[in-house]
Tab-separated table of C-alpha atoms and ligand atoms in Angstrom:
chain	number	residue	atom	x	y	z
A	282	MET	CA	-93.065	11.952	32.746
A	283	LYS	CA	-92.618	11.575	35.833
A	284	VAL	CA	-95.386	12.751	38.056
A	285	PRO	CA	-94.616	11.402	42.037
A	286	LEU	CA	-97.552	11.965	44.664
A	287	LEU	CA	-94.625	14.066	46.602
A	288	ASP	CA	-91.142	14.431	46.335
A	289	LEU	CA	-89.572	15.980	49.430
A	290	LYS	CA	-85.818	16.595	47.502
A	291	PRO	CA	-86.099	19.648	46.538
A	292	GLN	CA	-87.561	21.768	49.163
A	293	TYR	CA	-84.471	20.337	50.677
A	294	GLN	CA	-82.167	21.772	48.265
A	295	ALA	CA	-83.450	25.291	48.357
A	296	LEU	CA	-83.310	24.601	51.832
A	297	LYS	CA	-80.382	22.901	52.186
A	298	GLY	CA	-77.083	25.496	53.308
A	299	GLU	CA	-79.996	26.608	56.295
A	300	LEU	CA	-81.058	23.405	57.898
A	301	ASP	CA	-77.304	21.441	57.823
A	302	ALA	CA	-77.139	24.688	60.027
A	303	ALA	CA	-79.111	24.271	62.327
A	304	ILE	CA	-78.190	20.517	62.122
A	305	LEU	CA	-74.285	21.292	63.036
A	306	ARG	CA	-75.857	23.540	65.794
A	307	VAL	CA	-77.290	21.287	67.342
A	308	ALA	CA	-74.573	18.917	66.841
A	309	GLU	CA	-72.385	21.159	68.083
A	310	SER	CA	-74.497	21.814	71.436
A	311	GLN	CA	-75.259	18.131	72.738
A	312	GLY	CA	-78.317	19.550	73.909
A	313	PHE	CA	-80.548	17.515	72.255
A	314	ILE	CA	-83.939	17.157	74.497
A	315	LEU	CA	-86.520	19.580	75.026
A	316	GLY	CA	-84.262	22.854	75.072
A	317	PRO	CA	-84.380	26.397	73.870
A	318	GLU	CA	-85.120	24.922	69.516
A	319	VAL	CA	-88.209	22.920	70.892
A	320	ARG	CA	-89.023	26.126	73.065
A	321	ARG	CA	-88.429	28.422	70.151
A	322	LEU	CA	-90.539	26.508	67.832
A	323	GLU	CA	-93.322	25.790	70.160
A	324	ASP	CA	-93.669	29.299	70.916
A	325	ALA	CA	-94.050	29.886	67.111
A	326	VAL	CA	-96.543	27.673	66.072
A	327	ALA	CA	-98.644	27.915	69.330
A	328	ALA	CA	-98.969	31.784	67.821
A	329	TYR	CA	-99.352	30.122	64.292
A	330	CYS	CA	-102.234	28.000	65.564
A	331	GLN	CA	-103.912	31.314	67.294
A	332	CYS	CA	-103.324	29.416	70.378
A	333	ARG	CA	-101.507	30.786	74.032
A	334	PHE	CA	-99.098	26.859	74.958
A	335	GLY	CA	-97.009	24.808	72.581
A	336	ILE	CA	-95.587	21.201	73.700
A	337	GLY	CA	-94.345	19.701	71.292
A	338	VAL	CA	-94.143	15.902	71.420
A	339	SER	CA	-93.026	13.416	69.249
A	340	SER	CA	-94.930	12.605	66.738
A	341	GLY	CA	-98.922	13.378	65.312
A	342	THR	CA	-99.893	10.059	67.250
A	343	ASP	CA	-98.629	11.072	70.365
A	344	ALA	CA	-100.454	14.682	70.181
A	345	LEU	CA	-103.838	13.152	70.738
A	346	LEU	CA	-102.788	9.689	72.723
A	347	VAL	CA	-101.133	13.210	75.493
A	348	ALA	CA	-104.230	14.686	74.853
A	349	LEU	CA	-106.122	11.693	75.732
A	350	MET	CA	-104.627	10.927	78.671
A	351	VAL	CA	-104.061	14.196	80.238
A	352	LEU	CA	-108.095	14.654	79.715
A	353	GLY	CA	-108.528	11.813	81.513
A	354	ILE	CA	-110.256	10.223	79.382
A	355	GLY	CA	-110.360	5.883	80.046
A	356	PRO	CA	-111.999	2.604	80.474
A	357	GLY	CA	-115.851	3.012	79.857
A	358	ASP	CA	-115.586	6.721	78.203
A	359	GLU	CA	-116.585	7.155	75.022
A	360	ILE	CA	-115.180	8.655	72.409
A	361	ILE	CA	-116.960	10.439	69.201
A	362	THR	CA	-114.726	10.891	65.690
A	363	SER	CA	-114.636	10.646	62.522
A	364	PRO	CA	-114.347	6.629	60.953
A	365	TYR	CA	-112.774	8.445	57.954
A	366	THR	CA	-109.831	9.104	59.089
A	367	PHE	CA	-104.980	7.445	59.245
A	368	PHE	CA	-105.646	5.223	62.065
A	369	ALA	CA	-104.392	6.699	64.627
A	370	THR	CA	-106.941	9.397	65.809
A	371	GLY	CA	-109.968	6.521	66.458
A	372	GLY	CA	-106.376	4.075	67.207
A	373	THR	CA	-104.905	6.310	70.291
A	374	VAL	CA	-108.998	6.038	70.989
A	375	ALA	CA	-108.573	3.174	72.412
A	376	ARG	CA	-105.095	2.930	73.595
A	377	VAL	CA	-106.035	4.578	76.510
A	378	GLY	CA	-109.540	2.140	77.044
A	379	ALA	CA	-112.293	3.962	75.557
A	380	ARG	CA	-114.602	3.333	72.984
A	381	PRO	CA	-114.479	5.299	69.512
A	382	VAL	CA	-118.091	6.470	68.387
A	383	PHE	CA	-117.790	6.849	64.687
A	384	CYS	CA	-120.034	9.250	63.867
A	385	ASP	CA	-120.793	9.910	59.266
A	386	ILE	CA	-119.325	12.586	57.466
A	387	GLU	CA	-119.821	15.161	55.024
A	388	PRO	CA	-119.505	14.211	51.672
A	389	GLU	CA	-118.161	17.468	50.413
A	390	SER	CA	-116.014	18.059	52.880
A	391	PHE	CA	-114.775	14.122	54.275
A	392	ASN	CA	-115.239	15.924	58.187
A	393	LEU	CA	-117.471	14.830	60.280
A	394	SER	CA	-120.427	15.114	60.459
A	395	PRO	CA	-122.582	18.142	62.644
A	396	ALA	CA	-125.806	16.636	61.683
A	397	ALA	CA	-124.871	12.926	62.510
A	398	VAL	CA	-123.419	13.448	65.895
A	399	GLN	CA	-126.654	15.472	67.590
A	400	ALA	CA	-128.939	12.546	65.836
A	401	PHE	CA	-126.203	9.989	67.085
A	402	ILE	CA	-126.383	12.001	70.454
A	403	GLU	CA	-130.624	12.608	70.476
A	404	ARG	CA	-131.162	9.130	69.780
A	405	GLY	CA	-128.805	7.266	71.057
A	406	CYS	CA	-128.095	8.916	74.037
A	407	GLU	CA	-129.586	10.007	77.489
A	408	ARG	CA	-128.213	12.014	80.675
A	409	ARG	CA	-127.688	11.126	83.391
A	410	GLY	CA	-126.911	13.403	86.451
A	411	GLU	CA	-123.911	15.361	85.527
A	412	ALA	CA	-123.507	12.238	82.724
A	413	LEU	CA	-124.043	11.824	78.662
A	414	VAL	CA	-125.019	8.401	78.194
A	415	ASN	CA	-124.624	6.050	75.065
A	416	ARG	CA	-127.544	3.613	75.826
A	417	ALA	CA	-126.201	0.715	74.190
A	418	THR	CA	-123.240	0.723	76.015
A	419	GLY	CA	-123.822	2.849	78.944
A	420	GLY	CA	-120.413	4.227	78.260
A	421	ARG	CA	-119.683	8.113	79.406
A	422	ILE	CA	-119.514	10.417	76.135
A	423	ARG	CA	-116.688	12.506	77.405
A	424	ALA	CA	-115.699	14.415	73.764
A	425	LEU	CA	-115.577	15.655	70.230
A	426	MET	CA	-112.353	14.226	68.729
A	427	PRO	CA	-112.621	15.994	64.293
A	428	VAL	CA	-110.447	15.781	61.830
A	429	HIS	CA	-109.149	18.521	59.401
A	430	LEU	CA	-109.006	16.101	56.687
A	431	TYR	CA	-106.613	16.586	53.872
A	432	GLY	CA	-106.726	19.813	55.444
A	433	GLN	CA	-110.063	21.511	55.373
A	434	VAL	CA	-110.801	22.129	58.912
A	435	ALA	CA	-113.984	21.132	60.021
A	436	ASP	CA	-117.209	22.354	60.133
A	437	MET	CA	-116.797	24.253	63.615
A	438	GLU	CA	-118.995	25.949	65.118
A	439	PRO	CA	-122.224	23.636	65.424
A	440	LEU	CA	-119.543	20.596	66.904
A	441	MET	CA	-118.270	23.694	69.489
A	442	ALA	CA	-122.721	23.684	70.580
A	443	LEU	CA	-123.085	20.384	70.766
A	444	ALA	CA	-120.421	20.011	73.250
A	445	ARG	CA	-120.699	22.956	75.105
A	446	HIS	CA	-124.465	22.558	75.228
A	447	HIS	CA	-123.603	18.469	76.366
A	448	GLY	CA	-121.062	19.333	79.199
A	449	LEU	CA	-117.871	18.016	75.660
A	450	ARG	CA	-114.760	18.137	75.572
A	451	VAL	CA	-113.122	18.523	72.139
A	452	ILE	CA	-110.000	17.143	70.706
A	453	GLU	CA	-109.147	17.821	67.608
A	454	ASP	CA	-106.824	16.337	65.095
A	455	ALA	CA	-105.547	19.065	63.283
A	456	ALA	CA	-101.561	16.553	61.726
A	457	GLN	CA	-102.789	17.428	58.330
A	458	ALA	CA	-104.174	20.942	58.625
A	459	ILE	CA	-101.963	23.259	60.845
A	460	GLY	CA	-102.964	26.689	59.298
A	461	SER	CA	-106.617	25.923	57.937
A	462	ALA	CA	-108.820	28.385	58.557
A	463	ASP	CA	-112.956	28.814	58.854
A	464	ALA	CA	-114.257	31.683	57.246
A	465	SER	CA	-113.975	33.701	60.093
A	466	GLY	CA	-110.200	33.221	59.983
A	467	ARG	CA	-110.123	31.292	62.902
A	468	ARG	CA	-107.455	28.368	62.435
A	469	ALA	CA	-107.493	24.639	63.207
A	470	CYS	CA	-106.785	23.785	66.726
A	471	SER	CA	-107.783	27.639	68.298
A	472	PHE	CA	-110.871	25.971	68.576
A	473	GLY	CA	-111.024	22.708	71.350
A	474	ASP	CA	-109.243	21.978	74.290
A	475	ILE	CA	-106.827	20.203	72.940
A	476	GLY	CA	-105.496	21.036	68.954
A	477	CYS	CA	-103.040	17.598	67.373
A	478	LEU	CA	-99.573	18.744	65.615
A	479	SER	CA	-97.825	15.460	63.017
A	480	PHE	CA	-94.398	17.207	61.513
A	481	PHE	CA	-94.322	13.736	59.474
A	482	PRO	CA	-92.170	14.010	56.304
A	483	THR	CA	-95.413	14.839	54.102
A	484	LYS	CA	-97.633	16.912	56.119
A	485	ASN	CA	-97.640	20.536	55.141
A	486	LEU	CA	-94.615	21.062	57.697
A	487	GLY	CA	-92.326	18.354	58.046
A	488	ALA	CA	-89.734	16.891	59.945
A	489	PHE	CA	-86.831	15.463	58.844
A	490	GLY	CA	-88.532	11.758	61.095
A	491	ASP	CA	-91.516	11.840	63.826
A	492	ALA	CA	-92.526	14.820	65.131
A	493	GLY	CA	-95.730	15.828	67.093
A	494	MET	CA	-97.065	19.345	68.358
A	495	CYS	CA	-99.743	19.839	71.688
A	496	VAL	CA	-101.285	23.534	71.294
A	497	THR	CA	-104.742	25.218	73.726
A	498	ASN	CA	-105.001	27.949	74.888
A	499	ASP	CA	-105.972	26.424	78.338
A	500	ALA	CA	-102.775	27.308	80.450
A	501	ALA	CA	-103.377	24.536	83.233
A	502	LEU	CA	-103.484	21.752	80.188
A	503	ALA	CA	-100.189	23.253	78.694
A	504	GLU	CA	-98.460	22.496	82.501
A	505	ARG	CA	-100.178	18.970	82.735
A	506	LEU	CA	-99.253	18.071	78.910
A	507	GLU	CA	-95.983	19.342	79.604
A	508	ILE	CA	-96.251	17.448	83.075
A	509	PHE	CA	-97.950	14.179	81.058
A	510	ARG	CA	-94.622	14.325	78.451
A	511	VAL	CA	-91.914	13.779	80.615
A	512	HIS	CA	-93.661	10.319	82.414
A	513	GLY	CA	-95.930	12.841	84.336
A	514	GLY	CA	-92.298	13.319	86.891
A	515	LYS	CA	-92.775	17.578	88.547
A	516	PRO	CA	-90.500	17.413	90.063
A	517	LYS	CA	-88.718	15.722	88.175
A	518	TYR	CA	-88.082	11.749	89.284
A	519	TYR	CA	-92.297	13.046	91.773
A	520	HIS	CA	-94.679	11.269	89.949
A	521	GLY	CA	-97.929	12.206	90.550
A	522	VAL	CA	-99.865	11.153	87.459
A	523	ILE	CA	-97.830	8.340	84.708
A	524	GLY	CA	-97.066	9.802	81.172
A	525	GLY	CA	-94.818	8.802	78.576
A	526	ASN	CA	-91.963	10.001	76.766
A	527	PHE	CA	-93.850	12.018	74.650
A	528	ARG	CA	-90.509	14.198	73.552
A	529	LEU	CA	-89.707	16.409	70.766
A	530	ASP	CA	-86.635	15.719	69.976
A	531	GLU	CA	-84.269	19.203	69.700
A	532	ILE	CA	-82.455	18.122	65.770
A	533	GLN	CA	-86.307	18.073	65.145
A	534	ALA	CA	-86.933	21.478	66.200
A	535	ALA	CA	-84.919	23.094	64.824
A	536	VAL	CA	-85.521	21.193	61.599
A	537	LEU	CA	-89.248	22.567	61.699
A	538	ASN	CA	-87.416	26.177	63.215
A	539	VAL	CA	-85.574	26.388	59.576
A	540	LYS	CA	-89.275	25.621	57.873
A	541	LEU	CA	-91.451	27.307	59.268
A	542	PRO	CA	-91.290	30.577	58.138
A	543	HIS	CA	-91.765	29.040	54.308
A	544	LEU	CA	-95.341	28.080	55.366
A	545	ASP	CA	-97.392	30.690	54.544
A	546	ASP	CA	-95.966	30.165	50.594
A	547	TRP	CA	-95.671	26.714	50.172
A	548	SER	CA	-99.586	26.788	50.948
A	549	ALA	CA	-99.757	29.673	48.341
A	550	ALA	CA	-98.099	27.026	46.139
A	551	ARG	CA	-100.502	24.373	47.198
A	552	GLN	CA	-103.810	26.090	46.622
A	553	ARG	CA	-102.571	28.121	43.249
A	554	ASN	CA	-101.588	23.847	41.761
A	555	ALA	CA	-105.490	22.724	43.281
A	556	ALA	CA	-107.252	26.250	41.722
A	557	PHE	CA	-105.296	25.192	38.189
A	558	TYR	CA	-106.743	21.060	38.571
A	559	ASP	CA	-109.499	22.604	39.676
A	560	GLY	CA	-109.890	24.872	36.461
A	561	ALA	CA	-108.509	22.282	33.866
A	562	LEU	CA	-110.159	18.990	35.877
A	563	ALA	CA	-113.597	21.192	34.675
A	564	ALA	CA	-112.687	22.725	31.658
A	565	ALA	CA	-112.410	18.732	30.497
A	566	ASP	CA	-115.436	18.131	30.689
A	567	LEU	CA	-114.890	14.500	32.393
A	568	GLY	CA	-118.927	14.847	32.834
A	569	ALA	CA	-119.510	12.009	35.827
A	570	HIS	CA	-116.492	10.354	35.510
A	571	VAL	CA	-114.722	12.946	38.291
A	572	ARG	CA	-115.286	15.092	40.421
A	573	THR	CA	-113.271	18.038	42.299
A	574	PRO	CA	-112.838	18.104	46.589
A	575	ARG	CA	-114.468	21.399	46.903
A	576	THR	CA	-114.047	24.470	50.173
A	577	ALA	CA	-116.134	25.707	52.373
A	578	ALA	CA	-117.313	29.406	51.337
A	579	GLY	CA	-114.346	31.917	52.993
A	580	ALA	CA	-112.481	28.886	54.229
A	581	ARG	CA	-109.123	28.078	53.710
A	582	HIS	CA	-107.713	24.695	53.019
A	583	ILE	CA	-103.823	23.824	52.766
A	584	TYR	CA	-104.605	21.261	50.486
A	585	ASN	CA	-102.083	18.033	52.372
A	586	GLN	CA	-103.767	16.250	50.168
A	587	TYR	CA	-106.140	17.329	46.322
A	588	VAL	CA	-108.567	14.465	46.757
A	589	ILE	CA	-110.926	13.211	43.766
A	590	ARG	CA	-114.320	11.273	43.800
A	591	ALA	CA	-113.792	8.564	40.778
A	592	GLY	CA	-116.126	6.490	40.152
A	593	ARG	CA	-113.677	3.408	38.382
A	594	ARG	CA	-111.241	4.703	41.156
A	595	ASP	CA	-109.484	1.237	40.922
A	596	GLU	CA	-108.951	1.139	36.983
A	597	LEU	CA	-107.842	5.029	36.870
A	598	ARG	CA	-105.457	4.970	39.426
A	599	GLN	CA	-103.766	1.353	37.718
A	600	HIS	CA	-103.897	4.002	34.237
A	601	LEU	CA	-102.179	6.564	35.742
A	602	ALA	CA	-99.677	5.005	37.629
A	603	ASP	CA	-98.468	3.600	34.419
A	604	ARG	CA	-98.309	6.596	33.258
A	605	GLY	CA	-96.037	8.301	35.644
A	606	VAL	CA	-98.508	9.294	38.684
A	607	GLY	CA	-98.167	8.936	41.597
A	608	THR	CA	-101.956	8.557	43.826
A	609	GLU	CA	-102.630	6.960	46.940
A	610	ILE	CA	-105.984	5.916	48.168
A	611	TYR	CA	-106.387	8.133	51.941
A	612	TYR	CA	-108.280	5.603	52.437
A	613	PRO	CA	-109.130	2.087	51.421
A	614	VAL	CA	-110.899	0.867	54.425
A	615	PRO	CA	-113.033	3.679	57.373
A	616	LEU	CA	-112.383	3.068	61.094
A	617	HIS	CA	-115.272	1.288	62.009
A	618	LEU	CA	-114.873	-1.393	59.607
A	619	GLN	CA	-111.056	-2.203	60.016
A	620	GLN	CA	-111.069	-6.276	62.030
A	621	CYS	CA	-108.781	-4.868	65.047
A	622	PHE	CA	-112.449	-2.422	65.895
A	623	ALA	CA	-114.409	-5.260	65.201
A	624	ASP	CA	-116.028	-6.445	68.702
A	625	LEU	CA	-117.030	-2.861	67.982
A	626	GLY	CA	-119.442	-3.908	66.613
A	627	TYR	CA	-120.129	-2.212	63.523
A	628	ARG	CA	-120.867	-3.079	60.206
A	629	ALA	CA	-121.286	-2.583	56.024
A	630	GLY	CA	-123.314	0.098	55.331
A	631	ASP	CA	-123.843	2.153	58.889
A	632	LEU	CA	-121.855	5.436	57.960
A	633	PRO	CA	-122.587	5.282	53.970
A	634	GLU	CA	-120.965	8.295	53.211
A	635	SER	CA	-117.597	6.822	54.848
A	636	GLU	CA	-118.311	3.955	52.872
A	637	ARG	CA	-118.356	5.799	49.946
A	638	ALA	CA	-115.470	8.338	49.738
A	639	ALA	CA	-112.806	4.917	51.305
A	640	ALA	CA	-114.277	3.718	47.722
A	641	GLU	CA	-114.145	6.683	45.735
A	642	THR	CA	-111.197	8.792	46.408
A	643	LEU	CA	-108.096	9.232	45.102
A	644	ALA	CA	-106.039	11.997	45.713
A	645	LEU	CA	-103.563	13.588	43.409
A	646	PRO	CA	-100.078	14.695	43.209
A	647	ILE	CA	-100.729	18.846	44.574
A	648	TYR	CA	-96.764	19.270	47.196
A	649	PRO	CA	-95.607	22.775	45.912
A	650	GLU	CA	-92.523	22.508	43.162
A	651	LEU	CA	-94.945	20.918	40.477
A	652	SER	CA	-93.897	22.084	37.442
A	653	GLN	CA	-97.036	23.416	34.838
A	654	ALA	CA	-95.495	20.479	32.708
A	655	GLN	CA	-96.717	18.224	34.908
A	656	LEU	CA	-99.709	19.395	36.390
A	657	ARG	CA	-101.181	19.355	32.923
A	658	HIS	CA	-99.660	15.836	32.506
A	659	VAL	CA	-101.690	14.630	35.300
A	660	VAL	CA	-104.495	16.321	33.785
A	661	GLU	CA	-104.320	15.224	30.506
A	662	SER	CA	-103.275	11.340	31.598
A	663	ILE	CA	-106.646	12.136	33.538
A	664	ALA	CA	-108.594	12.659	30.445
A	665	GLU	CA	-107.642	10.647	28.357
A	666	PHE	CA	-108.610	7.699	30.499
A	667	CYS	CA	-112.725	9.428	30.723
A	668	ARG	CA	-112.604	9.590	26.808
A	669	ARG	CA	-111.506	6.087	26.493
B	722	PLP	C1	-100.524	11.712	60.347
B	722	PLP	C2	-101.492	11.805	61.194
B	722	PLP	C3	-101.274	11.403	61.522
B	722	PLP	C4	-100.966	10.596	63.026
B	722	PLP	O1	-98.896	11.590	63.466
B	722	PLP	P1	-98.328	11.219	63.084
B	722	PLP	O2	-97.119	11.724	63.023
B	722	PLP	O3	-97.238	10.337	61.313
B	722	PLP	O4	-97.822	9.959	64.360
B	722	PLP	C5	-102.922	10.674	63.050
B	722	PLP	N1	-104.632	11.383	61.966
B	722	PLP	C6	-104.302	12.070	60.487
B	722	PLP	C7	-105.613	12.718	60.685
B	722	PLP	C8	-102.941	12.881	60.734
B	722	PLP	O5	-102.814	12.444	59.417
């Protein structure tokens, strides 16, 4: 039996008629850039995320990049973020000339630890006038950039309290987490100044290529995002600021407009698959070999990834590959130990929870269309490995 980590074909087959027609409509209109499909998607996604404004952009990475740009973050500035994430989170901070400051994660949720952020601010920073300054570098701390990893919201209440107390902006990296919510029902992207979404094909709401969006409740930031998206020109060809080409294509928006009404069903199917794994792996009594993921009580986890921890992770991964089960390691190297960030001066051992996660985590197939037989095969293959 084959169980790929992800198979996008059944979703396409189910919606093929509507998707093909939507793409053809754009082809016939020959209007490719920032038209009615993009505007419709922006309104619908913003509402879905409990936000007032959506600004469609070219990718999740560009959503993060343009969010940093409109907040005026640049050289001399520092952003506190998670080291246990996809590269774009830290990469975009460096690309605007700012410095990422990595604080460790909570081992249960894999998300940025508010306690670690607080400890860094209390021990490593001081107030100078209006500014919160990193004593070690002299840089000014400007923002927090929590990541809602795997589809579970970070612990936002204490993070927002820290941000308010210290006058910091908050950019949410919700690339994996559209529609996820905390126990009070507040959704990813609705907490901070700007929420950043990715519609990369492997995300829960995936385009036919690259696409992303910034969402916000701040009208002035929404206007700035629109201006920066088109090179900072307003009116056209008159540039008060320097932006970039961060536009979203009509074809991608048309695809996403067809898919968005199905997103809740897909996320519910992922939750059912996760519940099956939780139950079946617990019942298999695998002892300390494998630990299943934890969700905060009452929270809505949308399971872009279902990630277990395993002591002999790499051997388990090979065993599953031999049994036809696709897996992936998100992520094998935390950002503070990436070669390109060596000049930041971090060393192995500095952020132990992130390093442990990088050594232990393994993502299992979780996409909505998995069959019961496939799910059972994954669990039986894991159990077989653990009993050996
Ligand atoms: C996918 C992802 C991004 C980048 O999104 P792209 O659309 O691929 O540019 C950023 N952050 C996280 C956490 C992601 O998973």
